[in-house]
Amino acid sequence: MSLAPEFKVVFQPSGRMVYVLADTTVFEAAARAGLMLQTPCGGRGSCGKCRVRVVAGDVAPSAACRQFFSAAELQQGMRLGCQVRLVSDAVIDVPAASLYESAAARILTDGQAHDLHVQAMVEKTWVQLAAPTMADPAADLMRLERVLGPLRIKLSLLRQLPAKLRANNYGGTAVVCNGDLLDFEPGDTTSSSFGVAFDLGTTTIVAVLLDLNSGAEIGVAATMNPQVNNGDDVISRICAARDSQANITAMQDAVIQACNALIRQLSRDHGVQPRHIYEVTIAGNTTMQHLFCGITPAALGEMPFAPAFSRALVLWACEAGIRLEVNEHARLYVFPNIGGFIGGDTVAGILATGLWDCKDTVLLVDIGTNGEIALLHQGKISTASAAAGPAFEGARIVNGMRATSGAIEKVVFNGNDLQMNVIGNALPIGMCGTALIDLVAELLRLEVIDCTGRIVTADEVPQLPEAIRQRLHEADAQVNVLLCSAADSGTGEALYLYQKDVRELQLASGAIRAGINIMLSRLNLTADDLDSVLLAGGFGNFIRRRNACRIGLLPALPLARIRFVGNAASAGAKAALVSRKLRAIAEQVATAAEHVDLSMDAEFQMEFAMAMMFPQQ
Amino acid sequence: MSLAPEFKVVFQPSGRMVYVLADTTVFEAAARAGLMLQTPCGGRGSCGKCRVRVVAGDVAPSAACRQFFSAAELQQGMRLGCQVRLVSDAVIDVPAASLYESAAARILTDGQAHDLHVQAMVEKTWVQLAAPTMADPAADLMRLERVLGPLRIKLSLLRQLPAKLRANNYGGTAVVCNGDLLDFEPGDTTSSSFGVAFDLGTTTIVAVLLDLNSGAEIGVAATMNPQVNNGDDVISRICAARDSQANITAMQDAVIQACNALIRQLSRDHGVQPRHIYEVTIAGNTTMQHLFCGITPAALGEMPFAPAFSRALVLWACEAGIRLEVNEHARLYVFPNIGGFIGGDTVAGILATGLWDCKDTVLLVDIGTNGEIALLHQGKISTASAAAGPAFEGARIVNGMRATSGAIEKVVFNGNDLQMNVIGNALPIGMCGTALIDLVAELLRLEVIDCTGRIVTADEVPQLPEAIRQRLHEADAQVNVLLCSAADSGTGEALYLYQKDVRELQLASGAIRAGINIMLSRLNLTADDLDSVLLAGGFGNFIRRRNACRIGLLPALPLARIRFVGNAASAGAKAALVSRKLRAIAEQVATAAEHVDLSMDAEFQMEFAMAMMFPQQ
């Protein structure tokens, strides 16, 4: 039986729970739970940033832990998350300071260098206006403008203004966003100012409720993007949009409804009134942003992939077709796109990771069906999009699946056999992309797969451990690798890695790596010149860096240089909501970034072919 | 029989027809027909600006005509409109150059001095954009902005943009209004650019269709303001608005529907497509402008009469509650108000008459239920509103009525008796305000009314012509003046001027004259300091200046200094549509104008009491 026992780990204060294999690091378990611990040292235990406290369970301190913590602290359960491994069920407390995901908050906290501080576009000001008199019968709007300066105002609000002003004898709280009057509320409500930042993914929508006064995160909620009914990937959605205007409307309605459900959930859970939500930011890929706005993405489905808009859109949260359930006069900021396949999510990621103000040479990679690559060098950012295909999502892999319950998500060779971890403590029904990378990397190390991607026969590797040898099954002149017998499988059928699955992985990995290589060589750089590689996005944050390097998806760099940056798109959407300076920078980034069309590069085919080969080691 | 024979006069090219008394000047007949001839000389026949051509009928030339026209021209029928009198039916051709009503056009024509020329806010530009290529896959919107500069764009238009651009291979006509993209049309449609200027009166709505390229007037249409169902005057409408939100909505809907009917009529009559109408301007009094926007005017009904807005509103022609049937992305400009009772119509009038750039001391008066007074002195404008009450509209006058069919509109003493002119060549059913002024002025001259306003008995005026003496009927210790016997009346009952009617006129006239006096004395001026008095509006343009002076409504000045300026509000609404410079000036005028609250003036009651006395002569 190849399925190892799993341990249940609960993280506090979020209450998030995951099941992991024995010997999984706390860092990795936390990542699995969506909590990204800070590891600027690359997980070598030298920086001390990933400190956590073991509340329950048996988590032995490492040597590095003893360097960072006193005996008393160790006694209290203090540990370095990247250094300690889980060998039992555990409850672990994660201090906010140890989390990477507060990238926006960190930028804002460390902002002295950038002259950044929390300054939302939305400003609430309590004012006591003089009531009109015969000596001063000036108009209601003018009385406000005398205090607040010139204002733009929607007719629908102007219509309410006389009553709103008179309701409280011309005292109240004015809500202004970049010169637009959004509301006038009775009493002093300046302390209740909220916004919602959306990371609008093709698969998942993440909403963060923020306090616009402090910049503090109030709560997070996520849901599936209901547009999956129109296809899993961006191309399917584009095709659906091309089919009919009704599909566009339906997809827009679906995503707006999903966003509203998240807003309702966050409002309810955190006691915030929706009418106190005055601004919403949206960061998604170009197609998602088009569909959110009800704009056809049809042109993104054919050469030359020109979007309808690229600069940021500043809209009303209740503008044609959009009916977000927030303050009726709230504003909506849609991130600028760089190009048809480099969208607002990448801009948000660049914003959140601070690439716009960094002197290093840095690669930011969001691995997915569409791999987005941003390379910072000498202060200039170039971007490219690599069409990896859906292998990382488990599609086109015979026993592949998304990273949901029942998916094998991790594979390790323990010296004798392969051990696997399944999401949701269930019987396995397939494997997701991270497991595919793990598996192929381990098989490369075992020389079961050669550098061309061929799965060899057992005879070709004499020293192979017996358990592994048992897994190699020949059929139709090809060798497949048994993951799980029919008896152990949730489907009742055996699960295999097939030769063609390896080919799919080669295509996906090769596309991204070729993109990276071309981006580097255009600037006469090599991988060694990279000070860091930042992995962003829902998939990138779950891969094992060592294995990603082994299959050649990432350049073989010291792991300390490869860092997870969590959901950078969400962090960027948050940053744009609470910092008007960062919002201005988003626009500058989108305008200044050079977009490289990989398919137009003369070297692409050659690079692609070469990158499909697995590295020799 | 006191009703004199009438002559039918038809004016070309408009085809407007009126009936007038014998000896009526062509100038006056034209005014009656809504055509305001230019008379900068005050009607003395010295400027030669009011030239017309008599096409049919017997209109003898005056001595002044012989000075201005050659024998051949006289033979062709050329006459000075202010100098010649009608003694038969006639057909008269009025050249556009002789019309005062093209005030805006005149400003624009003579505009060298003001550096003014036709430059509408709306600009149409034919562009041929490069279609996207792999080498340049920039967004659709960016392609437009590269050519046109930064644009604001409504989401509803952005949604249409990809199709609009692709429909004609990225060639077409962009419509931009002050940085807002309003449309993108296939082909070169730059020659089709139209706007509609509305004079939104309490009683009448006048719409003018303008060519935004040339500034030329395409057509005019007018209709009753359907809000009269909620009362004839502003106060009634305010009361209705206070009663319920439903009334506000109903009044807004009604006026929007009336405006749409005018737009449809103008479009149809002149072959203009409504989608080629890109901007609409609205000039009305403060209450009318509030109701048009669906904003409650309730506060205008009570001290201190503070409006909801005073600065200009720049809205969408299809914004909440407003659904003008023009281009779906068209813009709407609502004139700035100066105060609760000095609205956008006065600002428009100041704009059209050029007061904003005049060195003289000038009084602009719009006589109506609410008299609006603007005084220009040393380049500064002060304004006031005088509550005249409805006497000029015929209300509260026993046999009073509006100036519609059946109304006696003019009364003259022909040396023996009173002659009267009735609108619509019908039997009289009442008298309108102009006739009331005429009648009282003539009776003052005949000493039938004394300076206190008392109608004397026949015995007190021994030399009275017998016909007049016959008209004085005593009843209840008061004397009334018979206008028309029961046999000659359209109602079957005799029509009288009653003593109380004279009192109502004294109140109305006194209120306005007191306002004028206070405005003058605040600046240490007397009436003699006035270089001109300009009479604007639907009522002011029909009064006989000499009679208005006789009853004291206007100061006794040489008639040459008292000029009719036609529908100045409409002219100003047109000016704001075709000249962005004049539009900017409208805002400056509204801001700079000083509003004087007459009721706050310590002298008002005394001035009012004195102004109610008729001048001695």
Short mmCIF file of N, CA and C in Angstrom, two decimals, chain A residues 519-581:
data_model
loop_
_atom_site.label_atom_id
_atom_site.label_comp_id
_atom_site.label_asym_id
_atom_site.label_seq_id
_atom_site.Cartn_x
_atom_site.Cartn_y
_atom_site.Cartn_z
N MET A 519 13.28 35.34 -22.52
CA MET A 519 13.26 36.62 -21.80
C MET A 519 14.66 36.96 -21.30
N LEU A 520 15.35 35.96 -20.80
CA LEU A 520 16.70 36.19 -20.29
C LEU A 520 17.66 36.52 -21.42
N SER A 521 17.62 35.71 -22.49
CA SER A 521 18.62 35.90 -23.54
C SER A 521 18.42 37.20 -24.30
N ARG A 522 17.18 37.69 -24.35
CA ARG A 522 16.95 39.00 -24.99
C ARG A 522 17.77 40.09 -24.31
N LEU A 523 17.98 39.92 -23.00
CA LEU A 523 18.74 40.92 -22.26
C LEU A 523 20.16 40.44 -21.99
N ASN A 524 20.57 39.41 -22.73
CA ASN A 524 21.91 38.84 -22.56
C ASN A 524 22.17 38.40 -21.13
N LEU A 525 21.14 37.81 -20.54
CA LEU A 525 21.28 37.33 -19.18
C LEU A 525 21.26 35.81 -19.19
N THR A 526 21.78 35.21 -18.12
CA THR A 526 21.58 33.78 -17.90
C THR A 526 20.85 33.62 -16.58
N ALA A 527 20.40 32.41 -16.32
CA ALA A 527 19.65 32.16 -15.08
C ALA A 527 20.47 32.56 -13.87
N ASP A 528 21.77 32.40 -13.96
CA ASP A 528 22.61 32.74 -12.81
C ASP A 528 22.55 34.22 -12.45
N ASP A 529 22.18 35.04 -13.43
CA ASP A 529 22.08 36.48 -13.14
C ASP A 529 20.86 36.83 -12.31
N LEU A 530 19.95 35.86 -12.14
CA LEU A 530 18.72 36.16 -11.41
C LEU A 530 18.98 36.20 -9.91
N ASP A 531 18.71 37.36 -9.31
CA ASP A 531 18.83 37.45 -7.86
C ASP A 531 17.70 36.70 -7.18
N SER A 532 16.54 36.73 -7.80
CA SER A 532 15.45 35.92 -7.26
C SER A 532 14.47 35.52 -8.34
N VAL A 533 13.83 34.40 -8.06
CA VAL A 533 12.69 33.96 -8.85
C VAL A 533 11.50 33.93 -7.90
N LEU A 534 10.47 34.69 -8.24
CA LEU A 534 9.28 34.76 -7.38
C LEU A 534 8.17 33.93 -8.01
N LEU A 535 7.63 33.00 -7.23
CA LEU A 535 6.55 32.16 -7.72
C LEU A 535 5.22 32.67 -7.17
N ALA A 536 4.31 33.01 -8.07
CA ALA A 536 3.03 33.59 -7.65
C ALA A 536 1.88 32.73 -8.12
N GLY A 537 0.74 32.97 -7.56
CA GLY A 537 -0.48 32.36 -8.09
C GLY A 537 -0.84 31.06 -7.42
N GLY A 538 -2.01 30.58 -7.74
CA GLY A 538 -2.60 29.44 -7.07
C GLY A 538 -1.82 28.16 -7.27
N PHE A 539 -1.14 28.01 -8.41
CA PHE A 539 -0.39 26.78 -8.65
C PHE A 539 1.06 26.93 -8.19
N GLY A 540 1.65 28.04 -8.57
CA GLY A 540 3.07 28.25 -8.29
C GLY A 540 3.42 28.11 -6.83
N ASN A 541 2.45 28.47 -5.98
CA ASN A 541 2.74 28.45 -4.56
C ASN A 541 2.72 27.06 -3.96
N PHE A 542 2.28 26.06 -4.73
CA PHE A 542 2.17 24.72 -4.18
C PHE A 542 3.21 23.76 -4.73
N ILE A 543 3.96 24.21 -5.70
CA ILE A 543 4.94 23.29 -6.27
C ILE A 543 6.13 23.15 -5.33
N ARG A 544 6.82 22.02 -5.44
CA ARG A 544 8.07 21.85 -4.71
C ARG A 544 9.17 22.42 -5.60
N ARG A 545 9.84 23.43 -5.08
CA ARG A 545 10.83 24.14 -5.89
C ARG A 545 11.89 23.21 -6.44
N ARG A 546 12.35 22.30 -5.57
CA ARG A 546 13.42 21.37 -5.96
C ARG A 546 12.98 20.53 -7.16
N ASN A 547 11.73 20.09 -7.11
CA ASN A 547 11.23 19.25 -8.20
C ASN A 547 10.98 20.06 -9.46
N ALA A 548 10.51 21.31 -9.27
CA ALA A 548 10.30 22.17 -10.44
C ALA A 548 11.62 22.42 -11.15
N CYS A 549 12.70 22.55 -10.37
CA CYS A 549 14.02 22.72 -10.98
C CYS A 549 14.46 21.42 -11.66
N ARG A 550 14.14 20.29 -11.03
CA ARG A 550 14.60 19.01 -11.57
C ARG A 550 14.02 18.74 -12.95
N ILE A 551 12.73 19.09 -13.12
CA ILE A 551 12.14 18.82 -14.45
C ILE A 551 12.46 19.94 -15.44
N GLY A 552 13.11 20.99 -14.95
CA GLY A 552 13.53 22.06 -15.86
C GLY A 552 12.49 23.16 -16.02
N LEU A 553 11.38 23.04 -15.27
CA LEU A 553 10.38 24.10 -15.34
C LEU A 553 11.00 25.42 -14.90
N LEU A 554 11.81 25.35 -13.85
CA LEU A 554 12.54 26.52 -13.37
C LEU A 554 14.03 26.27 -13.55
N PRO A 555 14.82 27.31 -13.71
CA PRO A 555 16.26 27.13 -13.81
C PRO A 555 16.81 26.57 -12.49
N ALA A 556 17.86 25.81 -12.60
CA ALA A 556 18.46 25.20 -11.42
C ALA A 556 19.24 26.25 -10.66
N LEU A 557 18.58 26.86 -9.70
CA LEU A 557 19.21 27.90 -8.87
C LEU A 557 19.19 27.42 -7.43
N PRO A 558 20.04 28.01 -6.60
CA PRO A 558 19.92 27.72 -5.17
C PRO A 558 18.50 28.02 -4.73
N LEU A 559 17.91 27.10 -3.96
CA LEU A 559 16.49 27.26 -3.61
C LEU A 559 16.23 28.57 -2.88
N ALA A 560 17.27 29.08 -2.21
CA ALA A 560 17.07 30.34 -1.47
C ALA A 560 16.70 31.48 -2.40
N ARG A 561 17.07 31.34 -3.66
CA ARG A 561 16.74 32.42 -4.59
C ARG A 561 15.33 32.28 -5.17
N ILE A 562 14.71 31.12 -4.91
CA ILE A 562 13.36 30.89 -5.43
C ILE A 562 12.38 31.06 -4.28
N ARG A 563 11.50 32.06 -4.40
CA ARG A 563 10.62 32.36 -3.27
C ARG A 563 9.17 32.32 -3.69
N PHE A 564 8.35 31.85 -2.77
CA PHE A 564 6.91 31.91 -2.98
C PHE A 564 6.43 33.29 -2.54
N VAL A 565 5.57 33.87 -3.33
CA VAL A 565 5.04 35.18 -2.93
C VAL A 565 3.53 35.16 -2.72
N GLY A 566 2.97 33.95 -2.61
CA GLY A 566 1.55 33.86 -2.30
C GLY A 566 0.69 34.41 -3.42
N ASN A 567 -0.50 34.82 -3.03
CA ASN A 567 -1.44 35.37 -4.02
C ASN A 567 -1.11 36.84 -4.26
N ALA A 568 -0.14 37.05 -5.15
CA ALA A 568 0.34 38.40 -5.38
C ALA A 568 -0.72 39.27 -6.04
N ALA A 569 -1.58 38.65 -6.86
CA ALA A 569 -2.63 39.44 -7.51
C ALA A 569 -3.58 40.01 -6.47
N SER A 570 -3.94 39.18 -5.51
CA SER A 570 -4.83 39.65 -4.45
C SER A 570 -4.13 40.73 -3.64
N ALA A 571 -2.86 40.52 -3.33
CA ALA A 571 -2.12 41.51 -2.56
C ALA A 571 -2.04 42.83 -3.32
N GLY A 572 -1.88 42.75 -4.64
CA GLY A 572 -1.83 43.97 -5.44
C GLY A 572 -3.17 44.68 -5.49
N ALA A 573 -4.24 43.89 -5.57
CA ALA A 573 -5.58 44.49 -5.58
C ALA A 573 -5.83 45.21 -4.26
N LYS A 574 -5.32 44.62 -3.18
CA LYS A 574 -5.44 45.27 -1.88
C LYS A 574 -4.62 46.56 -1.84
N ALA A 575 -3.40 46.46 -2.38
CA ALA A 575 -2.52 47.62 -2.34
C ALA A 575 -3.14 48.80 -3.08
N ALA A 576 -3.76 48.51 -4.22
CA ALA A 576 -4.35 49.60 -5.01
C ALA A 576 -5.54 50.22 -4.29
N LEU A 577 -6.13 49.44 -3.40
CA LEU A 577 -7.31 49.94 -2.68
C LEU A 577 -6.91 50.88 -1.54
N VAL A 578 -5.79 50.60 -0.92
CA VAL A 578 -5.45 51.39 0.28
C VAL A 578 -4.34 52.39 0.04
N SER A 579 -3.74 52.39 -1.15
CA SER A 579 -2.66 53.35 -1.41
C SER A 579 -2.84 53.99 -2.76
N ARG A 580 -3.14 55.28 -2.77
CA ARG A 580 -3.33 55.93 -4.06
C ARG A 580 -2.00 56.04 -4.79
N LYS A 581 -0.90 56.04 -4.03
CA LYS A 581 0.40 56.07 -4.70
C LYS A 581 0.64 54.77 -5.45
#
